Amino acid sequence: MLTNVTRDWHSLGIQEVLTSLNSSSNGLSQEEARHRLAEFGPNELVEKEKISPWAIFLEQFKSFLIIILLVAVALSAILGEVADAIVIFVIVLFACGLGFIQEYRAERAMEALKRMAAPTASVIRDGNEVAVPSAELVPGDVTLIRTGDRIPADARLIAALNLRVDEASLTGESMPVDKMTEPLANDIAIGDRKNMVYMGTAAVYGRGTAVVTATGMSTEFGKIATMLQEVKVQQTPLQVSLDQMGRWIGIGALALCFILAGIGVMRGHEILEMFIWGVSLAVAAVPEALPAVVTIGLAIGVQRMVRRHALVRKLPAVETLGCTTVICSDKTGTLTQDQMTVRQIYTNSNSIDVTGVGYEPQGEFLLNGMTYNPEEDAHLQALLNICSLCNDTHLTSADDMWQIKGDPTEGALTVVAAKAGAWQHELNGQFPRIGEVPFSSERKRMTTVHQTPEGKVAYSKGAPEVILNSCNYMYEGGQEKELTDEDREKVLGVAQTMAGDALRVLGMAYKRFPGGGDESIETAEQEMVFVGLAGMIDPPREEVKEAINLCEQAGIKSVMITGDHKLTAMAIAKELGLLKEEVALSGAELDNLSDDEFKAIAERVEVYARVSPAHKLRVVEMLAGKGHIVAMTGDGVNDAPALKKADIGVAMGITGTDVSKEAADMVLTDDNFASIVAAVEEGRGVFGNIKKFLVYLLSCNIGEILLMATGILFGPLLGLPAGVLPLIAIQILWVNLTTDGLPAIALSIDPPDPDIMNRKPRPRGESIFTRPVLRFLAGAGVWTGIVSLGVFLWALNSGRSFIESQCMCFITLILVQFFNALNCRSEGYSLFRIGLLTNRWLLLAIVASLAMTIPLIYIPFLQEIFHTYALSVADWGIAISSASTIFIVVEIVKLIGWWQGKRRQSLVPA
């Protein structure tokens, strides 16, 4: 029975394939096609299980932090803070809606895969060529392929005439692949199956006929779609840390409420009174502004990244890039220009280097490192004329951008000729083409015949060994001389050396037709004159080498993962400085490794070549399993599963496919690997700022809790009358409103520390709450409680009323938290080293929050509500001097730590 399943069609003969598919070279009948369409379903990519957008919304809504914040909203409303409750609830809805939009867009990768399918296809039905929707193709259909066609389904070629297919989006191969019809070995990679064509790729030259072997989800694209559905997205380190903190705060706040309320009841306080104070403590313990500040911090980080050519699609992924330890990068179009460029020319026994990259016709010719004028070298001029005339690809300019129309290899030859002034359109006008023998993968050469003033001349280019076999003469020393065996060996040796440098080498030759030029074109490729060689490569981006060095400085390992050949990949990696241990694996070598064997060397491998999408997934999963935070860059459809599986996927914005962009967490708008380094810096800065305001919020809240808990637990020992506490409930809520809002947001846009790119990435499992952070939280929290309580007790013992004492405690607590905000700008650097004015937004936030508090102190009707009174200048002096002690102490500790660090460095031997 015929089934739509994958088989090794490339290893079967044409007749065997047709027989297996119950088809023939005349195609299927319309009736049989309809029957198979009903059996196999449409030729389109579909999801196995549709994910409802509302399910995504509910999943976001059920996070533990959001639940805690909703409880805080309800508690605030019960306490009469209806306006505050409404504002917090709106913030919660905003955060959930933003997460819903981001996640829903990420799942649109499946829709992008559908759009990659060809809309129509030319097939043979009942012996006639007809155009049908590509969705109606079925296994056994015979489809016709022409230049420019998008391949509509996976198919086995049964005829191919100079057919070349661009498979870069599927395999990563930078060059179009020459297709053939002969059976191939069974166990070969997809990129080497030259008798197969695959759905979503494109024919760039020639034509062919193929019988469809797989449609829809059974195609290679379908397998990618299946892997996209099976990939499970992991939580980012930030999400893990915030979830841990949410559980810790929730459990701690609830436990403290019950314990203190119970103690109060046992000491004779009213149950309702204790409930109100317990609720006040719970509100003080929960940083209500957390989701808003996190969202704002991430959003500001996104804006900064956009200015540095990195567009983030998922907010939580901003900080993930900042702690990335491995970047797995595709080669074509990411590390390289994706524009074939001639690097070296060999003619007249001279090796001439050519500068310039890409398709812009700008560059110099260098002989022995010295500038060389091509117009003064007849041999070089002859070779460049062949490059330009024996060529079907054109160089065009639009909007100051140079592009080619045609084959990349021929494009490189057109450009190098233009660099020397041998413009193709001018030469074609002077020497019109009157005949040609087109290129074919079997012949490995192309020949054109042109009319010149001296008569007919044939120009030929192709594989060096093929060109040499057709030559009897050699153009050298200004004359045509006999080509000896020694000359052949010398030229082939040069070609091998160039190939060893990962250059693709082509030979050039010509033949003048004797007499009147009446010989047939079949003899044009006989007794030719060899002129020289041209070696080309898809060159690395100029700025990538520096970017890789910066990544290494930041503790990030760069790994190349490509579908290109191993030799080419290693040469590019070596030129970029990426290949240090010279450990490289091909896809076939990777398949031969067991998981244990691969695990032993995974962290040492620097280049993966000739790999499939499954290989990329395996690499990402292995590195992640060894504790690495993996970023995967790519631009093709083949990169999509690994982009989604990686901790952060980075797609290319210009050359990237829609599939890769939709699957990625971040898109580089300039396709520049160097932008990743900028994104790393911004990511680290964003996480550092999130850490700053979390430390600030929690240290302040710990101080508030200690202040209130001490008053409840030790009030009698401190001489407090029954029912009197340092702060009333509404004062606590106001402290939270003024200090947890604007200052925390201002910390989220704080400039990064000066040495942020000299630090190693954070370990995957490391929490925000490291030992230094916990020490700071405890110290700052205890100091805040002691200072505020001390001012309160001093006021009481100085004969102040309870209301006046509470007001002094209230304003001191607010001021000490403002000074603490300045402390939190850097974990290890003194504020005087990073600059007081480098974050003016924080100073404005402090001034604005203080301005909001002043009316509570001096407006009479607000004084009664908030238990305040009009403070004198002396009262302000006491409050400010007491509050500033936390800033002074922390600055002293930072300076001592800085001095000890410098001293340890001086003791380390050079």
Short mmCIF file of N, CA and C in Angstrom, two decimals, residues 541-593:
data_model
loop_
_atom_site.label_atom_id
_atom_site.label_comp_id
_atom_site.label_asym_id
_atom_site.label_seq_id
_atom_site.Cartn_x
_atom_site.Cartn_y
_atom_site.Cartn_z
N ARG A 541 32.47 38.41 7.96
CA ARG A 541 32.21 39.82 8.23
C ARG A 541 33.42 40.43 8.93
N GLU A 542 33.77 41.64 8.55
CA GLU A 542 34.99 42.26 9.06
C GLU A 542 34.94 42.48 10.56
N GLU A 543 33.76 42.78 11.09
CA GLU A 543 33.65 43.12 12.50
C GLU A 543 33.45 41.90 13.41
N VAL A 544 33.27 40.72 12.82
CA VAL A 544 32.96 39.54 13.62
C VAL A 544 34.14 39.09 14.47
N LYS A 545 35.35 39.22 13.93
CA LYS A 545 36.52 38.78 14.69
C LYS A 545 36.63 39.51 16.02
N GLU A 546 36.46 40.83 15.98
CA GLU A 546 36.49 41.61 17.21
C GLU A 546 35.35 41.22 18.14
N ALA A 547 34.18 40.95 17.56
CA ALA A 547 33.04 40.56 18.37
C ALA A 547 33.30 39.24 19.09
N ILE A 548 33.92 38.30 18.40
CA ILE A 548 34.24 37.02 19.02
C ILE A 548 35.24 37.20 20.15
N ASN A 549 36.22 38.08 19.95
CA ASN A 549 37.19 38.37 21.01
C ASN A 549 36.51 38.97 22.23
N LEU A 550 35.56 39.88 22.00
CA LEU A 550 34.84 40.48 23.12
C LEU A 550 33.99 39.44 23.84
N CYS A 551 33.40 38.53 23.08
CA CYS A 551 32.63 37.45 23.71
C CYS A 551 33.54 36.60 24.61
N GLU A 552 34.73 36.30 24.10
CA GLU A 552 35.68 35.52 24.90
C GLU A 552 36.08 36.27 26.16
N GLN A 553 36.28 37.57 26.04
CA GLN A 553 36.61 38.40 27.20
C GLN A 553 35.49 38.37 28.23
N ALA A 554 34.25 38.27 27.74
CA ALA A 554 33.10 38.24 28.63
C ALA A 554 32.77 36.83 29.11
N GLY A 555 33.63 35.85 28.80
CA GLY A 555 33.41 34.49 29.26
C GLY A 555 32.41 33.71 28.44
N ILE A 556 32.23 34.10 27.18
CA ILE A 556 31.25 33.44 26.31
C ILE A 556 31.98 32.68 25.21
N LYS A 557 31.63 31.43 25.03
CA LYS A 557 32.24 30.60 23.98
C LYS A 557 31.42 30.70 22.71
N SER A 558 32.10 30.94 21.59
CA SER A 558 31.43 31.02 20.29
C SER A 558 31.63 29.70 19.54
N VAL A 559 30.53 29.17 19.01
CA VAL A 559 30.56 27.89 18.29
C VAL A 559 29.89 28.08 16.93
N MET A 560 30.52 27.58 15.88
CA MET A 560 29.94 27.64 14.54
C MET A 560 29.19 26.35 14.25
N ILE A 561 27.94 26.48 13.82
CA ILE A 561 27.13 25.32 13.42
C ILE A 561 26.60 25.61 12.03
N THR A 562 27.04 24.84 11.04
CA THR A 562 26.70 25.17 9.66
C THR A 562 26.42 23.91 8.84
N GLY A 563 25.70 24.10 7.77
CA GLY A 563 25.47 23.01 6.84
C GLY A 563 26.52 22.93 5.75
N ASP A 564 27.50 23.84 5.79
CA ASP A 564 28.55 23.88 4.78
C ASP A 564 29.58 22.78 5.04
N HIS A 565 30.51 22.62 4.09
CA HIS A 565 31.52 21.58 4.21
C HIS A 565 32.47 21.87 5.36
N LYS A 566 33.04 20.81 5.92
CA LYS A 566 33.89 20.92 7.10
C LYS A 566 35.13 21.75 6.82
N LEU A 567 35.78 21.53 5.67
CA LEU A 567 37.00 22.25 5.34
C LEU A 567 36.74 23.75 5.24
N THR A 568 35.65 24.11 4.57
CA THR A 568 35.30 25.52 4.44
C THR A 568 34.98 26.14 5.79
N ALA A 569 34.21 25.42 6.59
CA ALA A 569 33.82 25.93 7.91
C ALA A 569 35.04 26.14 8.80
N MET A 570 35.98 25.20 8.78
CA MET A 570 37.17 25.32 9.62
C MET A 570 38.05 26.49 9.16
N ALA A 571 38.14 26.70 7.86
CA ALA A 571 38.95 27.81 7.35
C ALA A 571 38.36 29.14 7.78
N ILE A 572 37.05 29.29 7.66
CA ILE A 572 36.39 30.53 8.09
C ILE A 572 36.56 30.71 9.60
N ALA A 573 36.39 29.63 10.35
CA ALA A 573 36.52 29.71 11.82
C ALA A 573 37.93 30.11 12.21
N LYS A 574 38.92 29.58 11.52
CA LYS A 574 40.31 29.91 11.83
C LYS A 574 40.58 31.38 11.52
N GLU A 575 40.04 31.86 10.41
CA GLU A 575 40.25 33.26 10.05
C GLU A 575 39.60 34.20 11.05
N LEU A 576 38.50 33.77 11.64
CA LEU A 576 37.80 34.60 12.62
C LEU A 576 38.42 34.52 14.01
N GLY A 577 39.35 33.60 14.21
CA GLY A 577 39.90 33.40 15.54
C GLY A 577 39.03 32.56 16.43
N LEU A 578 38.08 31.87 15.82
CA LEU A 578 37.15 31.04 16.58
C LEU A 578 37.71 29.64 16.83
N LEU A 579 38.57 29.17 15.92
CA LEU A 579 39.10 27.81 16.00
C LEU A 579 40.43 27.83 16.76
N LYS A 580 40.36 27.54 18.05
CA LYS A 580 41.55 27.58 18.89
C LYS A 580 42.08 26.17 19.19
N GLU A 581 41.20 25.27 19.58
CA GLU A 581 41.62 23.89 19.86
C GLU A 581 41.53 23.02 18.61
N GLU A 582 40.99 23.59 17.53
CA GLU A 582 40.84 22.88 16.25
C GLU A 582 40.05 21.58 16.41
N VAL A 583 38.98 21.68 17.18
CA VAL A 583 38.08 20.53 17.36
C VAL A 583 36.83 20.81 16.53
N ALA A 584 36.63 19.99 15.50
CA ALA A 584 35.48 20.17 14.60
C ALA A 584 34.84 18.81 14.33
N LEU A 585 33.50 18.83 14.17
CA LEU A 585 32.76 17.61 13.89
C LEU A 585 31.85 17.84 12.70
N SER A 586 31.75 16.83 11.84
CA SER A 586 30.74 16.86 10.79
C SER A 586 29.47 16.20 11.31
N GLY A 587 28.38 16.38 10.58
CA GLY A 587 27.13 15.75 11.00
C GLY A 587 27.25 14.24 11.07
N ALA A 588 27.95 13.64 10.08
CA ALA A 588 28.13 12.19 10.08
C ALA A 588 28.95 11.73 11.28
N GLU A 589 29.99 12.50 11.64
CA GLU A 589 30.80 12.15 12.80
C GLU A 589 29.99 12.29 14.09
N LEU A 590 29.13 13.27 14.12
CA LEU A 590 28.28 13.46 15.30
C LEU A 590 27.30 12.31 15.45
N ASP A 591 26.77 11.81 14.33
CA ASP A 591 25.85 10.67 14.38
C ASP A 591 26.53 9.43 14.95
N ASN A 592 27.82 9.30 14.70
CA ASN A 592 28.55 8.11 15.15
C ASN A 592 28.93 8.17 16.62
N LEU A 593 28.70 9.31 17.27
CA LEU A 593 29.04 9.45 18.69
C LEU A 593 27.84 9.11 19.56
#
